[in-house]
Short mmCIF file of C-alpha atoms and ligand atoms in Angstrom, two decimals:
data_model
loop_
_atom_site.label_atom_id
_atom_site.label_comp_id
_atom_site.label_asym_id
_atom_site.label_seq_id
_atom_site.Cartn_x
_atom_site.Cartn_y
_atom_site.Cartn_z
CA MET A 1 56.90 -61.80 4.56
CA THR A 2 54.71 -60.17 1.93
CA ARG A 3 54.18 -56.42 1.48
CA ILE A 4 50.55 -55.35 1.45
CA ASN A 5 48.97 -51.96 0.76
CA LEU A 6 45.41 -51.27 1.67
CA THR A 7 43.01 -48.67 2.97
CA VAL A 8 41.48 -49.25 6.36
CA ASP A 9 38.74 -46.97 7.64
CA GLY A 10 39.81 -44.32 5.17
CA GLU A 11 43.53 -44.44 5.93
CA LYS A 12 46.15 -45.89 3.69
CA VAL A 13 48.38 -48.50 5.38
CA ALA A 14 51.32 -50.62 4.22
CA ASP A 15 52.85 -53.51 6.11
CA ASP A 16 54.93 -56.65 5.77
CA VAL A 17 52.87 -59.57 6.91
CA GLU A 18 53.28 -63.33 7.10
CA ALA A 19 51.36 -65.14 4.36
CA ARG A 20 49.40 -67.05 7.04
CA MET A 21 48.22 -63.92 8.92
CA LEU A 22 44.44 -63.59 9.01
CA LEU A 23 42.87 -60.23 8.16
CA VAL A 24 41.27 -60.14 11.64
CA GLN A 25 44.70 -60.58 13.26
CA TYR A 26 46.14 -57.91 11.06
CA LEU A 27 43.40 -55.46 11.98
CA ARG A 28 43.60 -56.15 15.67
CA GLU A 29 47.27 -56.84 16.25
CA LYS A 30 48.97 -54.64 13.68
CA LEU A 31 46.49 -51.76 13.46
CA GLY A 32 44.98 -51.90 16.96
CA LYS A 33 41.44 -52.10 15.51
CA THR A 34 40.11 -54.11 18.46
CA GLY A 35 36.57 -53.14 17.69
CA THR A 36 36.64 -56.09 15.33
CA VAL A 37 36.18 -59.12 17.55
CA ILE A 38 37.35 -62.73 17.40
CA GLY A 39 34.56 -64.93 18.64
CA CYS A 40 35.36 -68.34 17.22
CA ASP A 41 38.08 -68.41 14.57
CA THR A 42 36.10 -71.04 12.69
CA SER A 43 33.86 -68.86 10.51
CA ASN A 44 30.80 -69.53 12.65
CA CYS A 45 30.09 -66.50 14.79
CA GLY A 46 30.38 -63.45 12.53
CA ALA A 47 31.89 -61.28 15.32
CA CYS A 48 34.77 -60.46 13.04
CA THR A 49 32.65 -59.13 10.13
CA VAL A 50 34.11 -56.20 8.24
CA HIS A 51 33.52 -54.75 4.78
CA LEU A 52 36.01 -55.66 2.07
CA ASN A 53 35.50 -53.45 -0.94
CA GLY A 54 32.05 -52.70 0.29
CA GLN A 55 30.94 -56.30 0.95
CA SER A 56 30.69 -57.92 4.36
CA VAL A 57 33.18 -60.70 5.00
CA LYS A 58 34.18 -62.69 8.03
CA SER A 59 37.75 -61.39 8.48
CA CYS A 60 38.83 -64.63 10.24
CA ASN A 61 38.20 -66.27 6.92
CA VAL A 62 40.31 -63.94 4.84
CA LEU A 63 44.11 -63.72 4.75
CA ALA A 64 45.66 -60.31 5.18
CA VAL A 65 47.47 -60.76 1.85
CA GLN A 66 44.05 -61.20 0.17
CA ALA A 67 43.16 -57.72 1.25
CA ASP A 68 46.12 -56.24 -0.64
CA GLY A 69 44.89 -53.30 -2.65
CA ALA A 70 41.46 -53.42 -1.05
CA GLU A 71 39.40 -50.98 0.92
CA VAL A 72 38.43 -52.27 4.34
CA THR A 73 35.86 -50.75 6.69
CA THR A 74 35.66 -51.88 10.28
CA ILE A 75 33.14 -50.92 12.95
CA GLU A 76 35.56 -48.17 13.91
CA GLY A 77 35.22 -46.50 10.51
CA LEU A 78 31.41 -46.39 10.42
CA ALA A 79 30.76 -43.19 12.34
CA THR A 80 31.54 -39.98 10.47
CA ASP A 81 32.36 -36.64 12.00
CA GLY A 82 31.43 -37.86 15.44
CA GLN A 83 28.01 -38.98 14.27
CA LEU A 84 27.07 -42.63 14.77
CA HIS A 85 26.04 -44.47 11.63
CA PRO A 86 22.23 -44.83 11.41
CA VAL A 87 22.52 -48.58 12.05
CA GLN A 88 24.62 -47.86 15.19
CA GLU A 89 21.97 -45.43 16.28
CA ALA A 90 19.24 -48.00 15.67
CA PHE A 91 21.04 -50.69 17.77
CA ARG A 92 21.32 -48.15 20.60
CA GLU A 93 17.72 -47.00 20.24
CA CYS A 94 16.28 -50.57 20.14
CA HIS A 95 18.63 -52.09 22.78
CA GLY A 96 20.01 -54.45 20.16
CA LEU A 97 22.91 -55.49 22.37
CA GLN A 98 23.62 -56.77 25.85
CA CYS A 99 27.21 -57.83 26.32
CA GLY A 100 28.01 -56.29 22.98
CA PHE A 101 30.48 -58.91 21.91
CA CYS A 102 28.59 -59.80 18.72
CA THR A 103 27.60 -56.19 18.06
CA PRO A 104 30.37 -54.99 15.72
CA GLY A 105 29.82 -57.89 13.42
CA MET A 106 26.02 -57.64 13.61
CA ILE A 107 26.16 -53.96 12.71
CA MET A 108 28.58 -54.47 9.82
CA GLN A 109 26.41 -57.27 8.47
CA SER A 110 23.25 -55.22 8.94
CA VAL A 111 24.72 -52.25 7.01
CA ASP A 112 25.52 -54.56 4.12
CA LEU A 113 22.10 -56.19 4.34
CA LEU A 114 20.36 -52.76 4.16
CA LYS A 115 22.52 -51.68 1.29
CA GLU A 116 21.39 -54.73 -0.65
CA ASN A 117 17.81 -54.57 0.49
CA PRO A 118 16.78 -51.21 2.04
CA HIS A 119 13.33 -52.46 3.17
CA PRO A 120 13.75 -56.08 4.26
CA SER A 121 11.01 -58.16 5.80
CA GLU A 122 11.59 -59.62 9.22
CA GLU A 123 12.29 -62.98 7.56
CA GLU A 124 14.83 -61.39 5.23
CA ILE A 125 16.55 -59.73 8.19
CA ARG A 126 16.74 -63.02 10.05
CA LEU A 127 18.11 -64.74 6.99
CA GLY A 128 20.57 -61.93 6.32
CA LEU A 129 21.91 -62.16 9.86
CA GLU A 130 21.99 -65.95 10.12
CA GLY A 131 25.77 -66.01 9.93
CA ASN A 132 26.08 -63.81 13.02
CA LEU A 133 25.53 -65.36 16.40
CA CYS A 134 24.43 -63.68 19.61
CA ARG A 135 24.12 -65.51 22.90
CA CYS A 136 22.44 -62.70 24.80
CA THR A 137 19.59 -60.96 23.04
CA GLY A 138 17.51 -63.73 21.56
CA TYR A 139 17.85 -61.69 18.35
CA HIS A 140 14.50 -59.92 18.75
CA ASN A 141 15.94 -56.48 19.52
CA ILE A 142 18.58 -56.90 16.83
CA VAL A 143 15.86 -57.51 14.24
CA LYS A 144 13.96 -54.55 15.61
CA ALA A 145 17.07 -52.40 15.29
CA VAL A 146 17.50 -53.30 11.64
CA GLN A 147 13.82 -52.55 11.04
CA TYR A 148 14.20 -49.26 12.88
CA ALA A 149 17.21 -48.32 10.72
CA ALA A 150 15.26 -49.26 7.56
CA GLU A 151 12.19 -47.26 8.64
CA HIS A 152 13.89 -44.17 10.07
CA SER A 153 16.93 -43.58 7.95
CA SER A 154 16.90 -45.64 4.78
CA GLY A 155 18.35 -42.78 2.70
CA ALA A 156 21.17 -42.32 5.16
CA VAL A 157 21.78 -46.08 5.41
CA GLU A 158 21.94 -46.43 1.64
CA GLY A 159 24.20 -43.41 1.36
CA ALA A 160 26.44 -44.37 4.26
CA PRO A 161 29.96 -45.55 3.68
CA ALA A 162 30.00 -49.28 2.87
S1 LIG B 1 35.74 -64.97 14.61
FE1 LIG B 1 35.21 -64.96 12.52
S2 LIG B 1 33.33 -65.96 12.34
FE2 LIG B 1 33.84 -66.12 14.45
S1 LIG B 2 24.99 -59.00 22.84
FE1 LIG B 2 26.18 -60.57 23.72
S2 LIG B 2 26.59 -61.94 22.14
FE2 LIG B 2 25.25 -60.51 21.30
#
């Protein structure tokens, strides 16, 4: 077992974990952060996307021990003071989800995308989300949601917690 110390959604946590434990397992099984979803376990679907030190990563592709000392934000840490993050609002407004299984990862990836490029073209959005799969929406409303977030709240998106 290895001792890890990290900050998850603004709270400091410390745990002993097996060296082989994935970050997504740690978040879900140890911390109960089930908003972060396992869709494939093979780095394909993006459902497990979280932010590691402000950058989106597929948490099924990161060991928990690699997050030692890091700051992790999950979908559960995006809203502040009961207010949805602007990208969450945009997904709701534009019906960017159906079953919602892919949604946490889509939103985390979209936040990172907009932080890097506050005014992306449709092509840039599609490219930026290519690592996140959705079997329900055909992607159109997801793309619209990212455009909506960029148009309506770019300042808030840029300033939002990473
Ligand atoms: S569960 Fe991580 S990419 Fe699918
Ligand atoms: S809304 Fe169902 S997989 Fe995306």
